[in-house]
């Protein structure tokens, strides 16, 4: 059941991040970007910056979605700079 929730929340986070960044790569890419972006958001904002609510990144809560989307936006920005995402 945990994987199904991760796929759904990852897809939602990836979709929101793609709307913010103006990209459209498909549902599988949105899920992957959402899951990896949530981990990136948790690492940057939770571990490096010490923001306590960032530990919820990727969970189905307002703080979790917000930090997940921030991490996914950062990931998409990096991928755009490298040239992987248009």
PDB file of N, CA and C in Angstrom:
ATOM      1  N   UNK A   1       0.821  -1.196   0.000  1.00  0.00           N
ATOM      2  CA  UNK A   1       0.000   0.000   0.000  1.00  0.00           C
ATOM      3  C   UNK A   1       0.863   1.258   0.000  1.00  0.00           C
ATOM      4  N   UNK A   2       2.037   1.197   0.649  1.00  0.00           N
ATOM      5  CA  UNK A   2       2.921   2.358   0.711  1.00  0.00           C
ATOM      6  C   UNK A   2       3.416   2.797  -0.654  1.00  0.00           C
ATOM      7  N   UNK A   3       3.684   1.831  -1.536  1.00  0.00           N
ATOM      8  CA  UNK A   3       4.157   2.177  -2.881  1.00  0.00           C
ATOM      9  C   UNK A   3       3.072   2.871  -3.688  1.00  0.00           C
ATOM     10  N   UNK A   4       1.853   2.445  -3.509  1.00  0.00           N
ATOM     11  CA  UNK A   4       0.742   3.070  -4.243  1.00  0.00           C
ATOM     12  C   UNK A   4       0.584   4.525  -3.818  1.00  0.00           C
ATOM     13  N   UNK A   5       0.656   4.782  -2.525  1.00  0.00           N
ATOM     14  CA  UNK A   5       0.566   6.161  -2.024  1.00  0.00           C
ATOM     15  C   UNK A   5       1.750   6.979  -2.529  1.00  0.00           C
ATOM     16  N   UNK A   6       2.959   6.386  -2.525  1.00  0.00           N
ATOM     17  CA  UNK A   6       4.146   7.099  -3.012  1.00  0.00           C
ATOM     18  C   UNK A   6       4.001   7.467  -4.484  1.00  0.00           C
ATOM     19  N   UNK A   7       3.426   6.571  -5.269  1.00  0.00           N
ATOM     20  CA  UNK A   7       3.225   6.851  -6.698  1.00  0.00           C
ATOM     21  C   UNK A   7       2.189   7.954  -6.888  1.00  0.00           C
ATOM     22  N   UNK A   8       1.107   7.896  -6.143  1.00  0.00           N
ATOM     23  CA  UNK A   8       0.054   8.917  -6.277  1.00  0.00           C
ATOM     24  C   UNK A   8       0.566  10.283  -5.828  1.00  0.00           C
ATOM     25  N   UNK A   9       1.179  10.351  -4.648  1.00  0.00           N
ATOM     26  CA  UNK A   9       1.680  11.631  -4.134  1.00  0.00           C
ATOM     27  C   UNK A   9       2.833  12.125  -5.001  1.00  0.00           C
ATOM     28  N   UNK A  10       3.713  11.217  -5.438  1.00  0.00           N
ATOM     29  CA  UNK A  10       4.804  11.602  -6.332  1.00  0.00           C
ATOM     30  C   UNK A  10       4.294  12.166  -7.644  1.00  0.00           C
ATOM     31  N   UNK A  11       3.250  11.543  -8.181  1.00  0.00           N
ATOM     32  CA  UNK A  11       2.653  12.058  -9.423  1.00  0.00           C
ATOM     33  C   UNK A  11       2.048  13.436  -9.236  1.00  0.00           C
ATOM     34  N   UNK A  12       1.378  13.641  -8.112  1.00  0.00           N
ATOM     35  CA  UNK A  12       0.790  14.956  -7.816  1.00  0.00           C
ATOM     36  C   UNK A  12       1.879  16.015  -7.657  1.00  0.00           C
ATOM     37  N   UNK A  13       2.921  15.684  -6.913  1.00  0.00           N
ATOM     38  CA  UNK A  13       4.025  16.636  -6.704  1.00  0.00           C
ATOM     39  C   UNK A  13       4.731  16.925  -8.022  1.00  0.00           C
ATOM     40  N   UNK A  14       5.005  15.891  -8.812  1.00  0.00           N
ATOM     41  CA  UNK A  14       5.653  16.089 -10.114  1.00  0.00           C
ATOM     42  C   UNK A  14       4.803  16.915 -11.065  1.00  0.00           C
ATOM     43  N   UNK A  15       3.492  16.680 -11.048  1.00  0.00           N
ATOM     44  CA  UNK A  15       2.598  17.443 -11.912  1.00  0.00           C
ATOM     45  C   UNK A  15       2.582  18.915 -11.510  1.00  0.00           C
ATOM     46  N   UNK A  16       2.482  19.184 -10.195  1.00  0.00           N
ATOM     47  CA  UNK A  16       2.494  20.577  -9.725  1.00  0.00           C
ATOM     48  C   UNK A  16       3.808  21.267 -10.075  1.00  0.00           C
ATOM     49  N   UNK A  17       4.916  20.562  -9.890  1.00  0.00           N
ATOM     50  CA  UNK A  17       6.227  21.144 -10.223  1.00  0.00           C
ATOM     51  C   UNK A  17       6.355  21.399 -11.717  1.00  0.00           C
ATOM     52  N   UNK A  18       5.800  20.511 -12.546  1.00  0.00           N
ATOM     53  CA  UNK A  18       5.877  20.725 -13.996  1.00  0.00           C
ATOM     54  C   UNK A  18       5.036  21.927 -14.419  1.00  0.00           C
ATOM     55  N   UNK A  19       3.931  22.169 -13.721  1.00  0.00           N
ATOM     56  CA  UNK A  19       3.123  23.361 -14.012  1.00  0.00           C
ATOM     57  C   UNK A  19       3.873  24.633 -13.615  1.00  0.00           C
ATOM     58  N   UNK A  20       4.566  24.587 -12.482  1.00  0.00           N
ATOM     59  CA  UNK A  20       5.345  25.753 -12.038  1.00  0.00           C
ATOM     60  C   UNK A  20       6.481  26.046 -13.020  1.00  0.00           C
ATOM     61  N   UNK A  21       7.154  24.982 -13.491  1.00  0.00           N
ATOM     62  CA  UNK A  21       8.320  25.161 -14.357  1.00  0.00           C
ATOM     63  C   UNK A  21       7.964  25.229 -15.839  1.00  0.00           C
ATOM     64  N   UNK A  22       6.716  24.972 -16.191  1.00  0.00           N
ATOM     65  CA  UNK A  22       6.292  25.059 -17.588  1.00  0.00           C
ATOM     66  C   UNK A  22       6.799  23.912 -18.450  1.00  0.00           C
ATOM     67  N   UNK A  23       6.913  22.729 -17.865  1.00  0.00           N
ATOM     68  CA  UNK A  23       7.333  21.557 -18.618  1.00  0.00           C
ATOM     69  C   UNK A  23       6.171  20.587 -18.736  1.00  0.00           C
ATOM     70  N   UNK A  24       6.282  19.658 -19.666  1.00  0.00           N
ATOM     71  CA  UNK A  24       5.262  18.623 -19.829  1.00  0.00           C
ATOM     72  C   UNK A  24       5.954  17.377 -20.351  1.00  0.00           C
ATOM     73  N   UNK A  25       6.303  16.472 -19.454  1.00  0.00           N
ATOM     74  CA  UNK A  25       7.072  15.294 -19.829  1.00  0.00           C
ATOM     75  C   UNK A  25       6.289  13.995 -19.749  1.00  0.00           C
ATOM     76  N   UNK A  26       5.095  13.992 -19.189  1.00  0.00           N
ATOM     77  CA  UNK A  26       4.295  12.781 -19.092  1.00  0.00           C
ATOM     78  C   UNK A  26       4.132  12.298 -17.662  1.00  0.00           C
ATOM     79  N   UNK A  27       3.230  11.344 -17.488  1.00  0.00           N
ATOM     80  CA  UNK A  27       2.863  10.903 -16.145  1.00  0.00           C
ATOM     81  C   UNK A  27       3.990  10.133 -15.458  1.00  0.00           C
ATOM     82  N   UNK A  28       4.696   9.282 -16.184  1.00  0.00           N
ATOM     83  CA  UNK A  28       5.788   8.512 -15.584  1.00  0.00           C
ATOM     84  C   UNK A  28       6.901   9.454 -15.135  1.00  0.00           C
ATOM     85  N   UNK A  29       7.235  10.417 -15.970  1.00  0.00           N
ATOM     86  CA  UNK A  29       8.265  11.397 -15.603  1.00  0.00           C
ATOM     87  C   UNK A  29       7.812  12.231 -14.402  1.00  0.00           C
ATOM     88  N   UNK A  30       6.524  12.580 -14.349  1.00  0.00           N
ATOM     89  CA  UNK A  30       6.009  13.331 -13.198  1.00  0.00           C
ATOM     90  C   UNK A  30       6.149  12.531 -11.909  1.00  0.00           C
ATOM     91  N   UNK A  31       5.859  11.244 -11.970  1.00  0.00           N
ATOM     92  CA  UNK A  31       5.987  10.400 -10.783  1.00  0.00           C
ATOM     93  C   UNK A  31       7.443  10.327 -10.339  1.00  0.00           C
ATOM     94  N   UNK A  32       8.344  10.112 -11.270  1.00  0.00           N
ATOM     95  CA  UNK A  32       9.771  10.005 -10.941  1.00  0.00           C
ATOM     96  C   UNK A  32      10.293  11.328 -10.390  1.00  0.00           C
ATOM     97  N   UNK A  33       9.954  12.422 -11.053  1.00  0.00           N
ATOM     98  CA  UNK A  33      10.388  13.745 -10.584  1.00  0.00           C
ATOM     99  C   UNK A  33       9.792  14.048  -9.214  1.00  0.00           C
ATOM    100  N   UNK A  34       8.548  13.669  -8.998  1.00  0.00           N
ATOM    101  CA  UNK A  34       7.905  13.915  -7.708  1.00  0.00           C
ATOM    102  C   UNK A  34       8.552  13.156  -6.573  1.00  0.00           C
ATOM    103  N   UNK A  35       8.879  11.889  -6.797  1.00  0.00           N
ATOM    104  CA  UNK A  35       9.494  11.081  -5.746  1.00  0.00           C
ATOM    105  C   UNK A  35      10.920  11.542  -5.469  1.00  0.00           C
ATOM    106  N   UNK A  36      11.714  11.732  -6.512  1.00  0.00           N
ATOM    107  CA  UNK A  36      13.099  12.190  -6.324  1.00  0.00           C
ATOM    108  C   UNK A  36      13.118  13.619  -5.790  1.00  0.00           C
ATOM    109  N   UNK A  37      12.225  14.468  -6.298  1.00  0.00           N
ATOM    110  CA  UNK A  37      12.153  15.856  -5.832  1.00  0.00           C
ATOM    111  C   UNK A  37      11.761  15.956  -4.373  1.00  0.00           C
ATOM    112  N   UNK A  38      10.886  15.073  -3.912  1.00  0.00           N
ATOM    113  CA  UNK A  38      10.516  15.066  -2.491  1.00  0.00           C
ATOM    114  C   UNK A  38      11.719  14.712  -1.625  1.00  0.00           C
ATOM    115  N   UNK A  39      12.493  13.735  -2.062  1.00  0.00           N
ATOM    116  CA  UNK A  39      13.709  13.373  -1.325  1.00  0.00           C
ATOM    117  C   UNK A  39      14.703  14.523  -1.322  1.00  0.00           C
ATOM    118  N   UNK A  40      14.823  15.196  -2.451  1.00  0.00           N
ATOM    119  CA  UNK A  40      15.719  16.350  -2.555  1.00  0.00           C
ATOM    120  C   UNK A  40      15.246  17.487  -1.651  1.00  0.00           C
ATOM    121  N   UNK A  41      13.936  17.730  -1.634  1.00  0.00           N
ATOM    122  CA  UNK A  41      13.379  18.769  -0.764  1.00  0.00           C
ATOM    123  C   UNK A  41      13.597  18.469   0.703  1.00  0.00           C
ATOM    124  N   UNK A  42      13.416  17.200   1.075  1.00  0.00           N
ATOM    125  CA  UNK A  42      13.653  16.800   2.470  1.00  0.00           C
ATOM    126  C   UNK A  42      15.123  16.997   2.831  1.00  0.00           C
ATOM    127  N   UNK A  43      16.027  16.641   1.921  1.00  0.00           N
ATOM    128  CA  UNK A  43      17.457  16.767   2.192  1.00  0.00           C
ATOM    129  C   UNK A  43      17.889  18.233   2.291  1.00  0.00           C
ATOM    130  N   UNK A  44      17.482  19.052   1.314  1.00  0.00           N
ATOM    131  CA  UNK A  44      17.897  20.462   1.292  1.00  0.00           C
ATOM    132  C   UNK A  44      17.286  21.228   2.466  1.00  0.00           C
ATOM    133  N   UNK A  45      15.973  21.157   2.594  1.00  0.00           N
ATOM    134  CA  UNK A  45      15.300  21.988   3.581  1.00  0.00           C
ATOM    135  C   UNK A  45      15.311  21.382   4.987  1.00  0.00           C
ATOM    136  N   UNK A  46      15.350  20.068   5.087  1.00  0.00           N
ATOM    137  CA  UNK A  46      15.357  19.422   6.389  1.00  0.00           C
ATOM    138  C   UNK A  46      16.751  19.249   6.957  1.00  0.00           C
ATOM    139  N   UNK A  47      17.624  18.599   6.192  1.00  0.00           N
ATOM    140  CA  UNK A  47      18.971  18.297   6.683  1.00  0.00           C
ATOM    141  C   UNK A  47      19.905  19.502   6.616  1.00  0.00           C
ATOM    142  N   UNK A  48      19.956  20.156   5.458  1.00  0.00           N
ATOM    143  CA  UNK A  48      20.911  21.253   5.297  1.00  0.00           C
ATOM    144  C   UNK A  48      20.471  22.542   5.991  1.00  0.00           C
ATOM    145  N   UNK A  49      19.210  22.906   5.828  1.00  0.00           N
ATOM    146  CA  UNK A  49      18.733  24.167   6.380  1.00  0.00           C
ATOM    147  C   UNK A  49      18.067  24.016   7.745  1.00  0.00           C
ATOM    148  N   UNK A  50      17.764  22.805   8.154  1.00  0.00           N
ATOM    149  CA  UNK A  50      17.208  22.554   9.478  1.00  0.00           C
ATOM    150  C   UNK A  50      15.775  23.002   9.683  1.00  0.00           C
ATOM    151  N   UNK A  51      14.993  23.057   8.634  1.00  0.00           N
ATOM    152  CA  UNK A  51      13.583  23.423   8.760  1.00  0.00           C
ATOM    153  C   UNK A  51      12.821  22.168   9.183  1.00  0.00           C
ATOM    154  N   UNK A  52      12.223  22.214  10.350  1.00  0.00           N
ATOM    155  CA  UNK A  52      11.609  21.033  10.950  1.00  0.00           C
ATOM    156  C   UNK A  52      10.483  20.420  10.149  1.00  0.00           C
ATOM    157  N   UNK A  53       9.620  21.218   9.573  1.00  0.00           N
ATOM    158  CA  UNK A  53       8.476  20.668   8.845  1.00  0.00           C
ATOM    159  C   UNK A  53       8.873  20.096   7.491  1.00  0.00           C
ATOM    160  N   UNK A  54      10.123  20.308   7.052  1.00  0.00           N
ATOM    161  CA  UNK A  54      10.576  19.754   5.782  1.00  0.00           C
ATOM    162  C   UNK A  54      10.716  18.242   5.846  1.00  0.00           C
ATOM    163  N   UNK A  55      10.743  17.672   7.048  1.00  0.00           N
ATOM    164  CA  UNK A  55      10.826  16.225   7.180  1.00  0.00           C
ATOM    165  C   UNK A  55       9.557  15.548   6.679  1.00  0.00           C
ATOM    166  N   UNK A  56       8.500  16.317   6.470  1.00  0.00           N
ATOM    167  CA  UNK A  56       7.254  15.761   5.955  1.00  0.00           C
ATOM    168  C   UNK A  56       7.211  15.780   4.428  1.00  0.00           C
ATOM    169  N   UNK A  57       8.297  16.189   3.787  1.00  0.00           N
ATOM    170  CA  UNK A  57       8.316  16.287   2.322  1.00  0.00           C
ATOM    171  C   UNK A  57       7.913  14.958   1.704  1.00  0.00           C
ATOM    172  N   UNK A  58       6.975  15.018   0.808  1.00  0.00           N
ATOM    173  CA  UNK A  58       6.492  13.836   0.128  1.00  0.00           C
ATOM    174  C   UNK A  58       5.294  13.185   0.792  1.00  0.00           C
ATOM    175  N   UNK A  59       4.927  13.627   1.985  1.00  0.00           N
ATOM    176  CA  UNK A  59       3.744  13.068   2.632  1.00  0.00           C
ATOM    177  C   UNK A  59       2.507  13.823   2.169  1.00  0.00           C
ATOM    178  N   UNK A  60       1.365  13.242   2.429  1.00  0.00           N
ATOM    179  CA  UNK A  60       0.123  13.862   1.985  1.00  0.00           C
ATOM    180  C   UNK A  60      -0.379  14.824   3.056  1.00  0.00           C
ATOM    181  N   UNK A  61       0.349  15.934   3.198  1.00  0.00           N
ATOM    182  CA  UNK A  61      -0.029  17.033   4.086  1.00  0.00           C
ATOM    183  C   UNK A  61       0.372  18.320   3.378  1.00  0.00           C
ATOM    184  N   UNK A  62      -0.087  19.445   3.883  1.00  0.00           N
ATOM    185  CA  UNK A  62       0.227  20.715   3.233  1.00  0.00           C
ATOM    186  C   UNK A  62       1.733  20.973   3.230  1.00  0.00           C
ATOM    187  N   UNK A  63       2.385  20.785   4.376  1.00  0.00           N
ATOM    188  CA  UNK A  63       3.840  20.987   4.450  1.00  0.00           C
ATOM    189  C   UNK A  63       4.568  19.964   3.589  1.00  0.00           C
ATOM    190  N   UNK A  64       4.099  18.727   3.602  1.00  0.00           N
ATOM    191  CA  UNK A  64       4.736  17.682   2.801  1.00  0.00           C
ATOM    192  C   UNK A  64       4.659  17.964   1.316  1.00  0.00           C
ATOM    193  N   UNK A  65       3.497  18.399   0.864  1.00  0.00           N
ATOM    194  CA  UNK A  65       3.347  18.739  -0.550  1.00  0.00           C
ATOM    195  C   UNK A  65       4.165  19.970  -0.917  1.00  0.00           C
ATOM    196  N   UNK A  66       4.184  20.972  -0.033  1.00  0.00           N
ATOM    197  CA  UNK A  66       4.914  22.208  -0.323  1.00  0.00           C
ATOM    198  C   UNK A  66       6.415  21.948  -0.458  1.00  0.00           C
ATOM    199  N   UNK A  67       7.009  21.240   0.508  1.00  0.00           N
ATOM    200  CA  UNK A  67       8.442  20.967   0.421  1.00  0.00           C
ATOM    201  C   UNK A  67       8.757  19.956  -0.679  1.00  0.00           C
ATOM    202  N   UNK A  68       7.833  19.050  -0.953  1.00  0.00           N
ATOM    203  CA  UNK A  68       8.011  18.130  -2.077  1.00  0.00           C
ATOM    204  C   UNK A  68       8.019  18.863  -3.399  1.00  0.00           C
ATOM    205  N   UNK A  69       7.090  19.797  -3.568  1.00  0.00           N
ATOM    206  CA  UNK A  69       7.041  20.581  -4.813  1.00  0.00           C
ATOM    207  C   UNK A  69       8.278  21.470  -4.937  1.00  0.00           C
ATOM    208  N   UNK A  70       8.715  22.074  -3.842  1.00  0.00           N
ATOM    209  CA  UNK A  70       9.936  22.887  -3.894  1.00  0.00           C
ATOM    210  C   UNK A  70      11.136  22.056  -4.328  1.00  0.00           C
ATOM    211  N   UNK A  71      11.266  20.866  -3.778  1.00  0.00           N
ATOM    212  CA  UNK A  71      12.358  19.986  -4.177  1.00  0.00           C
ATOM    213  C   UNK A  71      12.250  19.564  -5.629  1.00  0.00           C
ATOM    214  N   UNK A  72      11.034  19.272  -6.091  1.00  0.00           N
ATOM    215  CA  UNK A  72      10.824  18.877  -7.483  1.00  0.00           C
ATOM    216  C   UNK A  72      11.085  20.043  -8.441  1.00  0.00           C
ATOM    217  N   UNK A  73      10.736  21.251  -8.026  1.00  0.00           N
ATOM    218  CA  UNK A  73      11.025  22.430  -8.852  1.00  0.00           C
ATOM    219  C   UNK A  73      12.543  22.621  -8.988  1.00  0.00           C
ATOM    220  N   UNK A  74      13.264  22.438  -7.891  1.00  0.00           N
ATOM    221  CA  UNK A  74      14.726  22.534  -7.939  1.00  0.00           C
ATOM    222  C   UNK A  74      15.287  21.455  -8.863  1.00  0.00           C
ATOM    223  N   UNK A  75      14.760  20.243  -8.759  1.00  0.00           N
ATOM    224  CA  UNK A  75      15.215  19.154  -9.631  1.00  0.00           C
ATOM    225  C   UNK A  75      14.936  19.466 -11.095  1.00  0.00           C
ATOM    226  N   UNK A  76      13.737  19.952 -11.410  1.00  0.00           N
ATOM    227  CA  UNK A  76      13.419  20.307 -12.793  1.00  0.00           C
ATOM    228  C   UNK A  76      14.289  21.452 -13.292  1.00  0.00           C
ATOM    229  N   UNK A  77      14.604  22.405 -12.439  1.00  0.00           N
ATOM    230  CA  UNK A  77      15.481  23.507 -12.827  1.00  0.00           C
ATOM    231  C   UNK A  77      16.861  22.974 -13.201  1.00  0.00           C
ATOM    232  N   UNK A  78      17.379  22.050 -12.388  1.00  0.00           N
ATOM    233  CA  UNK A  78      18.690  21.446 -12.681  1.00  0.00           C
ATOM    234  C   UNK A  78      18.621  20.672 -13.985  1.00  0.00           C
ATOM    235  N   UNK A  79      17.563  19.890 -14.181  1.00  0.00           N
ATOM    236  CA  UNK A  79      17.419  19.109 -15.411  1.00  0.00           C
ATOM    237  C   UNK A  79      17.278  20.006 -16.635  1.00  0.00           C
ATOM    238  N   UNK A  80      16.630  21.160 -16.484  1.00  0.00           N
ATOM    239  CA  UNK A  80      16.534  22.110 -17.602  1.00  0.00           C
ATOM    240  C   UNK A  80      17.894  22.701 -17.935  1.00  0.00           C
ATOM    241  N   UNK A  81      18.682  23.015 -16.915  1.00  0.00           N
ATOM    242  CA  UNK A  81      20.017  23.585 -17.139  1.00  0.00           C
ATOM    243  C   UNK A  81      20.929  22.575 -17.836  1.00  0.00           C
ATOM    244  N   UNK A  82      20.810  21.301 -17.478  1.00  0.00           N
ATOM    245  CA  UNK A  82      21.621  20.260 -18.100  1.00  0.00           C
ATOM    246  C   UNK A  82      21.144  20.002 -19.525  1.00  0.00           C
ATOM    247  N   UNK A  83      19.881  20.196 -19.789  1.00  0.00           N
ATOM    248  CA  UNK A  83      19.322  19.991 -21.117  1.00  0.00           C
ATOM    249  C   UNK A  83      18.533  18.703 -21.246  1.00  0.00           C
ATOM    250  N   UNK A  84      18.234  18.048 -20.145  1.00  0.00           N
ATOM    251  CA  UNK A  84      17.475  16.796 -20.190  1.00  0.00           C
ATOM    252  C   UNK A  84      15.990  17.081 -20.379  1.00  0.00           C
ATOM    253  N   UNK A  85      15.497  18.153 -19.758  1.00  0.00           N
ATOM    254  CA  UNK A  85      14.085  18.540 -19.845  1.00  0.00           C
ATOM    255  C   UNK A  85      14.007  19.851 -20.593  1.00  0.00           C
ATOM    256  N   UNK A  86      12.993  19.954 -21.458  1.00  0.00           N
ATOM    257  CA  UNK A  86      12.827  21.186 -22.233  1.00  0.00           C
ATOM    258  C   UNK A  86      11.755  22.053 -21.626  1.00  0.00           C
TER     259      UNK A  86
END
